[in-house]
C-alpha angles and dihedrals in degrees: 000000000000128000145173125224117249106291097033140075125237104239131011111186129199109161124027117319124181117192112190122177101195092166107049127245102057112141138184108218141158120037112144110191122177100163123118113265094009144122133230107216109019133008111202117193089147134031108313108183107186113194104192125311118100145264102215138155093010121137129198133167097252099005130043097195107356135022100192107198130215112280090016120114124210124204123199127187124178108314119099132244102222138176099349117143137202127199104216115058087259110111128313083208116019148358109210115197094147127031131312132191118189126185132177082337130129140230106179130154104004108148119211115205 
């Protein structure tokens, strides 16, 4: 597990980052953002590839679990995004201003405010 204290989020990423969960049960959790134009869990301002695990009870301002920048690109590979929240109508889950690939993965209750 790995978690942020209160005013942070839990992972910024710049460069290439690659997350596998190859046990089972890793979770990214959390991260509590307030701050305008920012995510909760993860910030991607670079190529985040996620194999398995999970993104769950994060909150950020204008992203619960991921705030995919422009020109950024999100992987996501099984695992499930669950019952992150944002505070400002933007996603629960994600902000996609890149590009994002999804496969046998879930977003499921993620609540946008």
């Amino acid at each position: 597990m790995i978690s942020a204290k209160q005013d942070g989020h839990v992972i910024t990423n710049h460069g290439t980052l690659v997350i596998r969960d190859s046990v089972g049960g890793g979770v990214i959790t959390g991260g509590w953002n307030a701050a305008q134009s920012q995510g909760g869990g993860i910030i991607n301002n670079g190529t985040l590839t996620m194999e398995n695990g999970g993104i769950t009870g994060n909150h950020g301002f204008m992203a619960g679990a991921v705030l995919n920048n422009e020109s950024a690109v999100f992987i996501l590979t099984g695992g499930a995004l669950t019952g992150n929240t944002c505070g400002q109508g933007g996603g629960g889950a994600v902000v996609n201003y890149g590009t994002m690939r999804m496969a046998g993965s879930a977003i499921t209750g993620n609540v946008s405010g």
